[in-house]
XYZ file of C-alpha atoms in Angstrom:
726
model
C 35.164 -2.270 -52.379
C 34.252 -6.638 -52.232
C 30.787 -7.115 -52.284
C 30.981 -10.950 -51.704
C 28.636 -11.767 -48.518
C 30.872 -13.024 -45.875
C 30.456 -16.149 -44.344
C 26.866 -17.172 -44.827
C 24.295 -16.415 -47.626
C 20.804 -15.724 -46.064
C 17.299 -15.592 -48.403
C 16.121 -12.565 -49.632
C 12.741 -12.912 -47.302
C 14.367 -13.715 -44.294
C 14.093 -10.687 -41.680
C 17.782 -8.784 -40.742
C 17.028 -10.096 -37.015
C 16.524 -13.986 -38.118
C 19.825 -15.489 -38.196
C 20.061 -18.745 -40.976
C 19.220 -21.825 -39.529
C 22.872 -23.240 -40.708
C 24.131 -21.019 -38.029
C 22.011 -21.778 -34.938
C 24.137 -23.344 -32.643
C 24.060 -23.985 -28.244
C 23.698 -20.376 -28.640
C 20.102 -20.309 -28.520
C 20.437 -22.284 -25.085
C 22.171 -19.538 -23.788
C 20.877 -16.894 -25.095
C 18.285 -16.207 -22.636
C 20.958 -16.018 -19.769
C 22.319 -13.787 -21.685
C 19.362 -11.507 -22.619
C 18.128 -11.223 -18.770
C 22.048 -10.748 -17.698
C 23.801 -8.792 -20.499
C 20.727 -7.010 -21.710
C 19.725 -6.264 -18.181
C 16.007 -6.518 -19.424
C 15.544 -9.098 -16.894
C 18.397 -9.592 -13.529
C 18.499 -11.215 -10.756
C 19.078 -8.264 -7.678
C 21.902 -9.235 -4.767
C 21.913 -6.549 -2.256
C 25.538 -4.328 -2.663
C 26.721 -5.523 0.915
C 26.817 -9.625 0.301
C 26.094 -10.258 3.448
C 24.113 -8.100 5.847
C 25.754 -5.818 7.369
C 28.800 -5.531 5.202
C 31.881 -6.113 7.602
C 35.239 -7.670 8.042
C 33.315 -11.131 8.780
C 29.741 -12.389 9.363
C 27.566 -10.623 12.578
C 23.591 -11.199 13.417
C 23.719 -7.246 14.071
C 25.762 -4.640 12.835
C 27.801 -1.994 14.377
C 25.986 0.609 13.283
C 22.508 -0.632 14.895
C 21.307 1.716 16.518
C 18.776 -0.739 19.306
C 19.491 -0.733 22.654
C 21.590 -3.711 22.935
C 20.268 -4.613 26.089
C 16.885 -5.707 24.129
C 17.999 -8.446 22.447
C 20.757 -11.034 22.857
C 23.674 -9.763 21.657
C 25.673 -10.872 18.298
C 29.473 -11.037 20.477
C 28.805 -14.025 23.143
C 30.910 -16.165 24.974
C 29.744 -19.705 24.802
C 31.312 -22.759 26.847
C 30.590 -26.443 28.444
C 29.371 -24.503 31.555
C 26.523 -22.645 29.709
C 24.611 -26.287 29.197
C 23.171 -28.544 31.634
C 22.019 -32.795 30.948
C 17.944 -31.592 31.494
C 18.429 -33.795 33.883
C 15.430 -31.984 36.379
C 11.944 -31.287 35.898
C 10.235 -30.379 33.127
C 8.735 -26.967 34.969
C 12.510 -25.643 34.685
C 12.769 -25.033 38.069
C 16.046 -25.324 39.775
C 16.151 -27.219 42.731
C 17.041 -24.757 45.562
C 19.731 -25.075 48.481
C 18.191 -26.932 51.136
C 16.678 -24.278 53.673
C 16.656 -25.694 57.030
C 17.000 -23.816 59.990
C 17.513 -25.536 63.675
C 14.648 -25.376 65.229
C 16.164 -23.215 68.388
C 14.353 -24.839 72.015
C 14.746 -23.648 75.459
C 15.936 -27.421 77.057
C 17.797 -30.168 75.696
C 16.833 -33.812 75.530
C 18.623 -36.737 76.061
C 20.695 -37.679 73.126
C 19.432 -40.370 70.660
C 22.070 -43.397 70.325
C 23.028 -42.858 66.812
C 22.373 -46.162 64.182
C 24.772 -48.572 62.930
C 26.813 -46.768 60.239
C 26.365 -48.112 56.703
C 29.145 -49.448 54.947
C 27.537 -48.344 51.654
C 27.606 -44.592 52.264
C 29.678 -41.969 50.894
C 32.848 -40.984 53.056
C 32.715 -36.873 53.851
C 35.987 -35.360 53.503
C 36.574 -31.947 55.211
C 35.652 -29.414 52.746
C 33.775 -31.448 50.349
C 29.647 -30.758 49.619
C 27.339 -33.300 49.261
C 24.547 -32.808 46.480
C 21.117 -34.187 48.158
C 18.405 -34.901 45.518
C 14.756 -35.372 46.473
C 13.006 -37.916 44.311
C 9.009 -36.559 44.408
C 9.005 -32.508 44.842
C 10.771 -29.378 43.896
C 10.513 -27.232 47.086
C 12.347 -28.149 50.265
C 10.628 -28.074 53.167
C 11.602 -25.858 56.272
C 9.838 -26.783 59.249
C 12.981 -29.500 59.890
C 11.375 -32.403 58.627
C 13.708 -32.784 55.804
C 16.403 -34.803 57.168
C 13.979 -37.263 58.648
C 11.778 -37.088 54.943
C 15.564 -37.572 52.830
C 17.023 -40.523 55.590
C 16.223 -44.130 54.104
C 15.432 -47.087 56.436
C 18.543 -47.374 58.188
C 19.080 -43.569 58.736
C 21.919 -43.167 56.543
C 21.790 -40.135 53.599
C 21.956 -42.708 50.314
C 24.004 -40.902 47.095
C 25.257 -43.954 44.922
C 25.893 -42.965 41.357
C 25.154 -45.220 38.503
C 27.652 -47.380 37.206
C 28.313 -48.298 33.981
C 29.488 -51.831 32.803
C 33.123 -50.658 31.773
C 33.380 -49.346 35.732
C 33.754 -45.710 34.857
C 31.140 -43.331 37.315
C 29.480 -41.457 34.920
C 29.129 -37.617 36.363
C 25.451 -36.859 36.029
C 21.585 -37.271 38.043
C 22.531 -39.142 41.097
C 19.480 -41.242 41.587
C 19.022 -43.005 44.748
C 19.063 -46.631 44.732
C 16.907 -48.876 47.671
C 18.990 -49.720 50.543
C 17.113 -53.120 50.484
C 17.618 -53.787 47.041
C 19.470 -57.173 46.182
C 23.219 -56.716 44.199
C 21.995 -58.616 41.324
C 19.025 -56.406 40.645
C 19.607 -54.496 37.067
C 16.710 -52.583 35.857
C 17.512 -49.442 37.064
C 15.062 -46.139 37.619
C 16.488 -43.665 35.041
C 15.048 -40.152 35.093
C 13.589 -38.810 32.217
C 14.792 -35.017 31.917
C 12.179 -33.872 29.578
C 8.768 -35.578 31.080
C 10.109 -34.776 34.899
C 8.988 -38.704 36.148
C 10.503 -41.498 36.119
C 11.012 -44.285 33.853
C 11.675 -48.146 34.003
C 15.018 -48.880 31.266
C 14.142 -52.767 30.309
C 16.885 -55.243 30.367
C 17.304 -55.120 26.548
C 17.553 -51.123 26.402
C 20.423 -51.733 28.353
C 22.349 -54.240 27.039
C 22.127 -51.949 23.598
C 23.714 -48.835 25.435
C 26.393 -51.023 27.080
C 27.235 -52.379 24.041
C 26.806 -49.674 21.553
C 26.680 -46.417 23.116
C 28.898 -46.995 26.709
C 32.198 -47.967 24.713
C 32.220 -44.753 22.922
C 31.240 -42.627 25.677
C 34.188 -44.289 27.542
C 36.521 -43.201 24.192
C 35.571 -39.661 24.397
C 35.770 -39.214 28.392
C 39.709 -40.193 27.559
C 40.553 -38.064 24.994
C 38.712 -34.892 26.637
C 42.069 -35.127 28.293
C 44.317 -35.071 25.263
C 42.725 -32.372 23.548
C 42.737 -34.187 20.573
C 39.779 -32.512 18.389
C 40.598 -34.778 14.869
C 39.599 -37.665 16.671
C 36.966 -36.457 19.417
C 35.263 -35.528 16.142
C 35.536 -39.326 14.534
C 34.132 -40.553 17.684
C 31.680 -37.626 17.576
C 30.352 -39.009 14.018
C 30.504 -42.818 15.499
C 28.901 -41.696 18.477
C 25.695 -40.199 16.637
C 25.783 -43.118 13.919
C 25.762 -45.696 16.675
C 22.808 -43.885 18.548
C 20.787 -43.503 15.191
C 20.920 -47.243 14.419
C 19.690 -48.065 18.065
C 16.849 -45.713 18.044
C 17.841 -43.769 20.765
C 17.908 -39.973 19.218
C 15.377 -37.843 20.112
C 13.999 -37.974 23.773
C 14.194 -42.121 23.370
C 17.121 -42.717 25.499
C 16.746 -43.501 29.052
C 20.456 -42.558 29.614
C 19.840 -39.189 27.613
C 20.965 -36.762 30.677
C 24.308 -38.812 30.579
C 24.705 -38.459 27.161
C 24.114 -35.180 26.885
C 26.340 -34.010 29.761
C 29.433 -35.773 27.515
C 29.033 -33.795 24.505
C 28.621 -30.939 26.310
C 32.305 -31.433 28.434
C 33.282 -31.182 24.501
C 32.042 -27.771 23.750
C 35.163 -26.176 25.103
C 37.695 -27.239 22.517
C 38.025 -24.725 19.558
C 37.529 -26.659 16.239
C 34.760 -25.740 14.102
C 34.463 -29.474 12.789
C 33.971 -31.115 16.178
C 31.605 -27.709 17.135
C 29.359 -28.610 14.205
C 29.199 -32.385 14.655
C 28.654 -31.946 18.741
C 25.836 -29.480 17.578
C 24.337 -32.054 15.146
C 23.599 -34.294 17.931
C 22.660 -31.746 20.558
C 19.765 -31.075 18.091
C 19.054 -34.365 16.697
C 18.819 -35.338 20.735
C 16.010 -32.785 20.687
C 17.017 -30.023 23.458
C 14.626 -27.469 24.376
C 14.556 -23.968 26.860
C 18.488 -22.790 27.323
C 20.098 -25.654 25.606
C 18.407 -25.147 22.753
C 19.471 -21.540 22.770
C 22.878 -22.221 23.302
C 23.063 -24.410 20.426
C 22.000 -22.266 17.895
C 23.948 -19.846 19.303
C 27.043 -22.368 18.971
C 25.693 -23.010 15.282
C 25.592 -19.841 14.648
C 29.334 -18.920 15.768
C 30.893 -21.489 13.316
C 28.381 -20.303 10.505
C 30.124 -16.707 10.915
C 33.336 -17.533 9.104
C 32.486 -18.552 5.505
C 35.744 -21.172 5.640
C 33.351 -23.425 7.633
C 31.005 -23.635 4.889
C 32.184 -26.651 4.053
C 31.184 -28.437 7.228
C 27.622 -27.992 6.722
C 27.219 -29.899 3.662
C 28.121 -33.039 6.019
C 25.536 -35.001 7.635
C 21.990 -33.384 8.184
C 22.840 -30.558 9.918
C 21.359 -28.245 7.648
C 17.926 -31.256 8.044
C 17.984 -30.299 11.896
C 18.258 -26.325 11.477
C 15.612 -26.582 9.943
C 13.197 -28.274 11.937
C 14.298 -25.904 14.470
C 12.022 -23.148 12.547
C 8.970 -25.143 12.503
C 8.586 -25.496 16.167
C 5.027 -24.529 17.055
C 6.140 -22.366 20.415
C 7.319 -19.407 18.348
C 7.080 -17.411 21.381
C 8.905 -19.854 23.519
C 11.509 -20.191 20.896
C 11.746 -16.440 19.839
C 16.043 -16.205 20.973
C 16.856 -19.368 19.338
C 15.167 -18.861 16.104
C 16.977 -15.538 16.194
C 20.552 -17.045 15.969
C 19.056 -20.224 13.953
C 17.879 -17.623 11.635
C 21.144 -16.042 11.690
C 23.205 -18.654 11.055
C 20.780 -19.459 7.823
C 20.903 -16.433 6.436
C 25.155 -16.797 6.518
C 24.618 -19.965 5.343
C 22.232 -19.359 1.839
C 24.609 -16.901 0.535
C 26.838 -20.054 -0.394
C 25.741 -21.970 -3.839
C 25.967 -25.263 -3.204
C 24.054 -24.755 0.541
C 21.014 -23.064 -1.552
C 20.922 -25.626 -3.120
C 20.431 -28.145 -0.254
C 18.044 -25.432 1.192
C 16.271 -25.142 -1.346
C 15.401 -29.391 -2.089
C 14.712 -29.116 1.270
C 11.837 -26.833 1.221
C 13.679 -24.153 3.351
C 11.184 -21.494 1.180
C 8.058 -22.893 2.153
C 9.019 -23.008 5.470
C 10.488 -19.544 5.907
C 7.299 -18.178 4.026
C 4.843 -20.317 6.621
C 7.351 -18.752 9.401
C 6.598 -15.167 8.349
C 3.454 -15.442 7.656
C 2.695 -16.772 11.456
C 4.759 -13.914 13.101
C 2.840 -11.493 10.972
C -0.286 -13.067 11.846
C 0.568 -12.714 15.537
C 1.453 -9.394 15.516
C -1.307 -8.206 13.319
C -3.852 -9.761 16.583
C -2.102 -8.703 18.893
C -1.923 -5.287 17.467
C 1.423 -5.163 18.463
C 4.717 -7.444 18.441
C 4.918 -8.905 21.681
C 8.213 -8.818 23.696
C 9.042 -12.425 22.335
C 8.077 -11.304 18.901
C 10.632 -8.026 19.003
C 13.261 -10.454 19.711
C 12.783 -11.884 16.560
C 11.504 -9.252 14.842
C 14.639 -6.962 15.735
C 16.465 -9.456 13.304
C 13.192 -8.355 12.379
C 12.530 -11.801 11.298
C 11.345 -9.910 8.193
C 14.685 -8.817 7.389
C 16.518 -12.059 7.999
C 14.142 -14.495 6.090
C 14.067 -12.138 3.179
C 17.382 -11.679 3.116
C 17.506 -15.858 3.111
C 14.597 -15.872 0.568
C 16.673 -12.765 -1.784
C 20.483 -15.483 -1.649
C 17.798 -18.301 -2.346
C 15.737 -16.750 -5.695
C 19.190 -14.793 -6.914
C 20.307 -17.518 -8.787
C 17.444 -20.600 -8.907
C 14.421 -20.243 -11.131
C 12.674 -23.392 -9.046
C 13.018 -21.800 -5.963
C 11.155 -18.531 -7.345
C 8.088 -21.432 -8.573
C 8.683 -22.741 -5.185
C 8.497 -19.383 -3.235
C 5.323 -18.095 -5.208
C 3.177 -20.941 -4.747
C 3.076 -21.256 -1.237
C -0.165 -19.876 -0.056
C -0.112 -16.199 0.565
C 3.128 -15.824 0.447
C 3.185 -12.749 -1.929
C 0.474 -10.975 -0.264
C 2.647 -11.462 2.824
C 5.020 -10.175 1.200
C 3.154 -7.046 0.034
C 1.668 -6.447 3.225
C 5.629 -6.492 5.021
C 6.364 -3.893 2.337
C 3.298 -1.765 3.132
C 3.825 -1.600 6.771
C 7.360 -0.551 6.168
C 6.263 2.045 3.313
C 4.199 3.190 5.762
C 6.296 3.500 8.719
C 9.053 5.086 6.618
C 6.829 7.777 5.641
C 6.329 8.599 8.937
C 9.469 8.858 9.900
C 10.147 11.298 6.524
C 7.595 13.687 7.381
C 8.645 13.815 11.207
C 12.335 14.205 9.716
C 11.180 16.811 7.702
C 9.266 18.656 10.754
C 12.416 18.182 12.717
C 10.942 16.229 15.325
C 13.022 14.128 17.213
C 10.626 11.142 18.054
C 11.152 7.490 18.875
C 10.304 6.640 14.917
C 12.992 8.040 13.686
C 15.212 6.071 15.514
C 14.513 2.688 13.594
C 15.243 4.569 10.092
C 17.839 2.444 9.180
C 16.060 -1.323 10.121
C 12.979 0.167 8.509
C 14.775 0.874 5.169
C 17.099 -2.511 5.481
C 13.097 -4.463 5.689
C 11.964 -2.517 2.513
C 16.022 -2.989 0.310
C 15.283 -6.517 1.749
C 11.286 -6.974 0.463
C 12.074 -5.393 -2.823
C 15.333 -7.494 -3.524
C 12.848 -10.729 -3.246
C 10.269 -9.438 -5.757
C 12.686 -8.399 -8.125
C 14.348 -11.853 -8.451
C 11.492 -13.528 -8.188
C 9.924 -11.559 -11.102
C 12.870 -12.807 -13.653
C 10.594 -16.058 -13.986
C 8.803 -15.973 -16.852
C 5.500 -17.660 -15.599
C 5.839 -14.814 -12.239
C 6.892 -12.195 -14.044
C 3.939 -11.234 -15.988
C 1.424 -11.496 -12.349
C 3.803 -9.545 -10.138
C 3.787 -6.855 -13.625
C -0.142 -6.733 -12.971
C -0.317 -5.825 -9.352
C -1.348 -3.098 -8.518
C -0.557 -2.550 -5.512
C 3.360 -3.881 -5.733
C 4.372 -1.474 -8.694
C 2.758 1.681 -6.609
C 4.479 0.703 -3.575
C 7.854 0.206 -6.156
C 6.673 4.234 -7.524
C 6.233 5.800 -4.255
C 8.906 4.852 -2.630
C 10.966 6.056 -5.907
C 9.262 9.297 -5.641
C 9.854 9.632 -1.790
C 13.630 8.701 -1.876
C 16.766 10.288 -3.215
C 19.850 8.640 -4.199
C 22.299 10.501 -2.281
C 20.184 9.771 0.723
C 18.738 6.357 0.174
C 21.154 4.623 -2.321
C 20.625 0.757 -2.197
C 17.265 1.726 -1.591
C 16.740 3.715 -4.767
C 18.785 0.763 -6.784
C 17.061 -1.825 -5.749
C 13.329 -0.190 -6.424
C 14.636 1.247 -10.101
C 15.869 -2.550 -10.610
C 12.552 -4.127 -9.683
C 10.700 -1.972 -11.905
C 12.773 -2.370 -14.287
C 12.429 -6.302 -14.503
C 9.009 -5.756 -13.827
C 8.340 -3.473 -17.308
C 10.290 -6.106 -19.098
C 7.058 -7.755 -19.542
C 4.241 -6.104 -21.855
C 1.259 -7.865 -20.961
C -2.136 -6.596 -21.450
C -3.096 -5.780 -17.775
C 0.473 -4.741 -16.828
C -0.213 -1.957 -13.957
C 3.478 -0.687 -14.913
C 1.817 0.435 -18.313
C -1.362 2.036 -17.030
C 0.733 3.916 -14.616
C 3.888 4.920 -17.465
C 3.726 8.538 -17.247
C 3.630 8.713 -13.971
C 6.639 6.717 -13.800
C 8.183 8.217 -16.336
C 7.574 11.623 -15.074
C 9.187 10.358 -11.285
C 12.024 8.849 -13.217
C 13.134 12.341 -14.277
C 15.011 13.601 -11.437
C 17.511 10.788 -11.212
C 19.037 11.580 -15.037
C 21.943 12.944 -13.063
C 25.652 12.732 -14.644
C 26.836 12.903 -10.677
C 25.490 9.055 -9.919
C 26.081 6.623 -13.113
C 24.652 4.000 -11.525
C 21.170 5.503 -11.131
C 21.376 6.856 -14.248
C 21.723 3.860 -15.788
C 19.044 1.624 -14.603
C 16.176 5.045 -15.226
C 17.350 4.296 -18.628
C 17.016 0.606 -18.519
C 13.417 1.553 -17.404
C 12.863 3.833 -20.334
C 14.480 1.421 -23.100
C 11.349 -0.845 -21.548
C 8.451 1.860 -21.457
C 9.649 3.586 -24.685
C 8.000 0.808 -26.278
C 5.150 2.452 -26.386
C 4.327 5.560 -28.602
C 2.998 8.090 -25.620
C 6.551 7.674 -23.187
C 8.299 8.207 -26.745
C 6.450 11.522 -27.136
C 6.862 12.033 -23.436
C 11.115 11.671 -23.468
C 11.260 14.126 -26.556
C 8.595 16.479 -25.080
C 11.019 16.701 -22.036
C 14.542 16.626 -23.769
C 15.026 13.174 -22.605
C 16.352 12.174 -26.563
C 18.482 14.831 -26.394
C 20.203 13.431 -23.437
C 20.570 10.079 -24.444
C 22.625 10.710 -27.032
C 24.868 12.752 -24.931
C 25.274 9.892 -22.613
C 26.955 8.028 -25.865
C 30.492 10.073 -24.781
C 29.779 9.176 -21.461
C 32.710 5.928 -21.834
C 30.556 4.187 -18.896
C 29.667 0.699 -21.029
C 26.901 0.061 -18.795
C 25.406 3.627 -19.312
C 26.209 3.264 -23.103
C 24.353 0.416 -22.859
C 21.160 1.895 -21.227
C 21.163 4.990 -23.383
C 21.509 2.708 -27.000
C 18.443 0.738 -25.606
C 16.129 3.648 -25.576
C 17.695 5.183 -28.679
C 16.457 1.737 -30.241
C 13.078 2.949 -30.250
C 13.021 6.499 -30.728
C 14.255 5.881 -34.321
C 11.383 3.697 -35.053
C 9.324 7.204 -35.389
C 10.459 8.844 -38.800
C 9.796 12.789 -36.905
C 12.544 11.531 -34.215
C 14.837 10.639 -36.202
C 16.282 14.201 -37.045
C 17.086 14.472 -33.176
C 19.660 12.079 -33.989
C 21.676 13.520 -36.848
C 22.055 17.286 -35.762
C 23.096 16.282 -31.938
C 25.530 14.174 -33.892
C 24.534 10.860 -32.671
C 25.921 9.143 -36.044
C 29.057 9.796 -35.350
C 28.941 9.204 -31.670
C 26.973 5.484 -32.056
C 30.449 4.571 -34.976
C 32.524 5.556 -31.773
C 30.870 3.645 -29.922
C 30.761 0.480 -32.318
C 34.658 1.142 -32.585
C 35.300 1.128 -29.051
C 33.262 -1.878 -27.398
C 31.714 -4.057 -30.002
C 35.183 -6.165 -29.699
C 34.639 -6.564 -25.381
C 30.652 -6.628 -26.299
C 28.897 -7.578 -29.413
C 25.750 -7.453 -27.420
C 25.965 -4.133 -27.300
C 27.696 -4.013 -31.072
C 24.510 -5.596 -32.237
C 22.533 -3.002 -30.350
C 24.189 0.055 -32.130
C 23.107 -1.607 -35.823
C 19.855 -2.200 -34.715
C 19.872 1.669 -33.792
C 20.995 2.639 -36.941
C 18.560 0.393 -38.609
C 15.937 2.571 -37.583
C 17.424 5.518 -38.225
C 17.777 4.749 -41.896
C 14.556 3.538 -42.625
C 13.880 5.498 -45.283
C 17.076 5.790 -46.819
C 17.822 7.356 -50.345
C 21.446 7.937 -50.266
C 24.438 7.179 -48.033
C 25.570 10.009 -47.499
C 22.674 12.036 -46.967
C 21.416 9.570 -44.614
C 24.646 9.187 -42.322
C 26.846 11.618 -43.777
C 29.788 11.057 -46.222
C 32.631 10.681 -43.911
C 30.274 8.786 -41.159
C 28.955 6.867 -44.149
C 32.336 5.380 -45.012
C 33.803 4.968 -41.745
C 30.968 2.764 -41.042
C 31.260 0.582 -43.777
C 34.511 0.243 -43.006
C 33.896 -0.876 -39.147
C 31.161 -3.308 -40.615
C 32.829 -4.654 -42.678
C 36.432 -5.832 -40.395
C 33.587 -6.963 -37.407
C 32.233 -9.140 -40.126
C 35.335 -11.181 -40.519
C 34.862 -13.969 -38.137
C 38.450 -13.901 -37.375
C 37.564 -10.520 -35.679
C 36.007 -12.893 -32.996
C 38.226 -15.419 -31.808
C 41.218 -13.466 -31.876
C 40.586 -12.616 -27.781
C 42.068 -13.659 -24.765
C 38.628 -14.238 -22.861
C 39.601 -17.850 -22.152
C 36.753 -20.138 -21.153
C 34.228 -16.999 -22.393
C 35.747 -17.062 -25.776
C 32.936 -19.678 -26.961
C 30.528 -17.027 -24.957
C 31.725 -14.613 -26.775
C 31.458 -16.023 -30.135
C 28.270 -17.270 -29.566
C 27.336 -13.858 -29.393
C 28.726 -12.384 -32.346
C 27.401 -15.453 -34.434
C 23.573 -14.661 -33.478
C 23.408 -10.685 -32.353
C 25.672 -8.844 -34.055
C 26.583 -10.975 -37.369
C 22.766 -10.913 -38.685
C 21.711 -7.125 -38.402
C 25.617 -5.601 -38.897
C 25.259 -8.053 -42.558
C 22.083 -6.437 -43.155
C 23.126 -2.801 -42.332
C 26.251 -2.970 -44.552
C 23.966 -4.266 -47.664
C 22.070 -1.346 -46.619
C 25.003 1.331 -47.359
C 26.393 -0.183 -49.848
C 23.207 -0.626 -51.667
C 22.608 3.235 -51.695
C 26.433 4.027 -51.881
C 26.449 7.065 -53.831
C 28.223 7.456 -57.473
C 30.089 10.449 -57.641
C 30.426 12.008 -61.652
C 33.138 14.488 -62.229
C 31.728 17.729 -63.436
C 33.151 19.186 -66.411
C 35.786 22.220 -66.012
C 34.387 25.225 -66.223
C 34.921 27.437 -70.022
């Protein structure tokens, strides 16, 4: 056999697991990601359903929702221009009721008064038409017969003259009576501010600015409404926003805001996602409130339901306006709007590009504060109010935690930002504990076959637990946060309690998320680790998940055992419970993830002399060689772990044949020689992954495989023929 060291010579004093410096490449950078994702030691946790709930399209409420739909805003709704109003009414929100004047009945008819001269400015009343009357200073109309006298002008006529734009267009907005004796040269108009409930003067400068910059766009938009040209209207909507922004007329600064809103609302019947989103941007920027705010959030939610529209949300500042909506001081009064706003952001946060933008705009901090505020309101009141209940049905915990889970899935910066928010982790634990307690009560009632109201909320409670645990799992990936979470006794206790109470058959996603989170936390081998303090309790809890019928659960449980088995106490426990034999049997499963997890446990078990015999007795050496043959070229990381297991196993080798077996030793040497040829890892149809594949071979597999082959060859037996008997 050719004993020439392949590829690279290594100094004899260099440990086998250290790669020579002259072969270290950019793979070191990639290695961090490889360790966390491929080895499964630290993994970001995504819910098994990318949207919640999993359906053919995004929905705010799932088809399986057990809540009474009359107690919450529906996710399927019709929405059009008629649902919005121009906010030209008083701030109280009380609509002007129709005049309730009844003619006074008298026994005697007196002389008829002569009619006053006809007013040439009075609008012509046509048969069948209905004249709208607006009283300027009161909401309630008198019923004592004085209505007509109060509404008549000095000339005795009922004036209803609308403002006329300089372009000749008569806007269909709030009708403001003009004083009868005002001259034709009067240009300063009384404009009613819908948000303030009183009339303000529009200065000549403001009127000129409006006439030159805003009115022409409004007129053109009015013309294109009839043509139903969404592309042109989208362009005009963009121009409209820019013109208002340049003129400092966004918010509630513009005296003719009701007219602007009414123009925008007329366009909402067109089915164009881009147009609708640009109109929503205008409406939000004009700082609407009340019913209009609810409806515009519904509109945004409607557009966000289709992921094909995600691109439009990256235009302009619509995302910033949605984030601003979450900061409204009146959470109680804005509950319904928040539901739809958060629902839209939930959908959008699953898009990577949008998620990065939301992180930069500090959405995580704002969501954390919102969750904390809602939690405080609920805590102070002792139970959720009806308004908060509307938020909680999206619970706000479910929606906020879902978004936080999306945002912390891939971005380490967002994990750090979230954890640094005051009381964020305490709030998450409080939510976790609250719903754990509720879940325990539901389960206890179910065990007694009691039909209680609590049981009807079982699905919702479990959904909250899934999302909260997912956030904790993703936070724990951060190397600074992870050890701190692993040291939280309350967090670890809640996770172990959940594992102990649940099962994979009924609560699959919850259990898998819980185990993945514990796996992440158990990775950190710190002195004050709460995992380490409870390791035997946890190890016993995991025994029930060693079930061949659920391979994913089996893999997750084995991963945790792989981390826990760094401690001799756990290794002894695993042997006592025959888990070592079970792990050897899993090498035949054919499932790469299960095999990977089992090998991770065996690596640590082989560190103890007295535990090595189990591997040989139960055919473990032969099984490991089969794994090396079957999976190496697909997964060099798994191949390296097999080599490390065999390296630990052969720690006191005196003879290759005695240690591995004659046939097994020869087969192992042949495979290692074959796989140490660099051409073996380049002869693969992996496309863009080829370089990554090569880096793993070079940094993970090559160093340990080289050392193992040298050990095998060094202790190879030399057979001497025996003399023939005489």
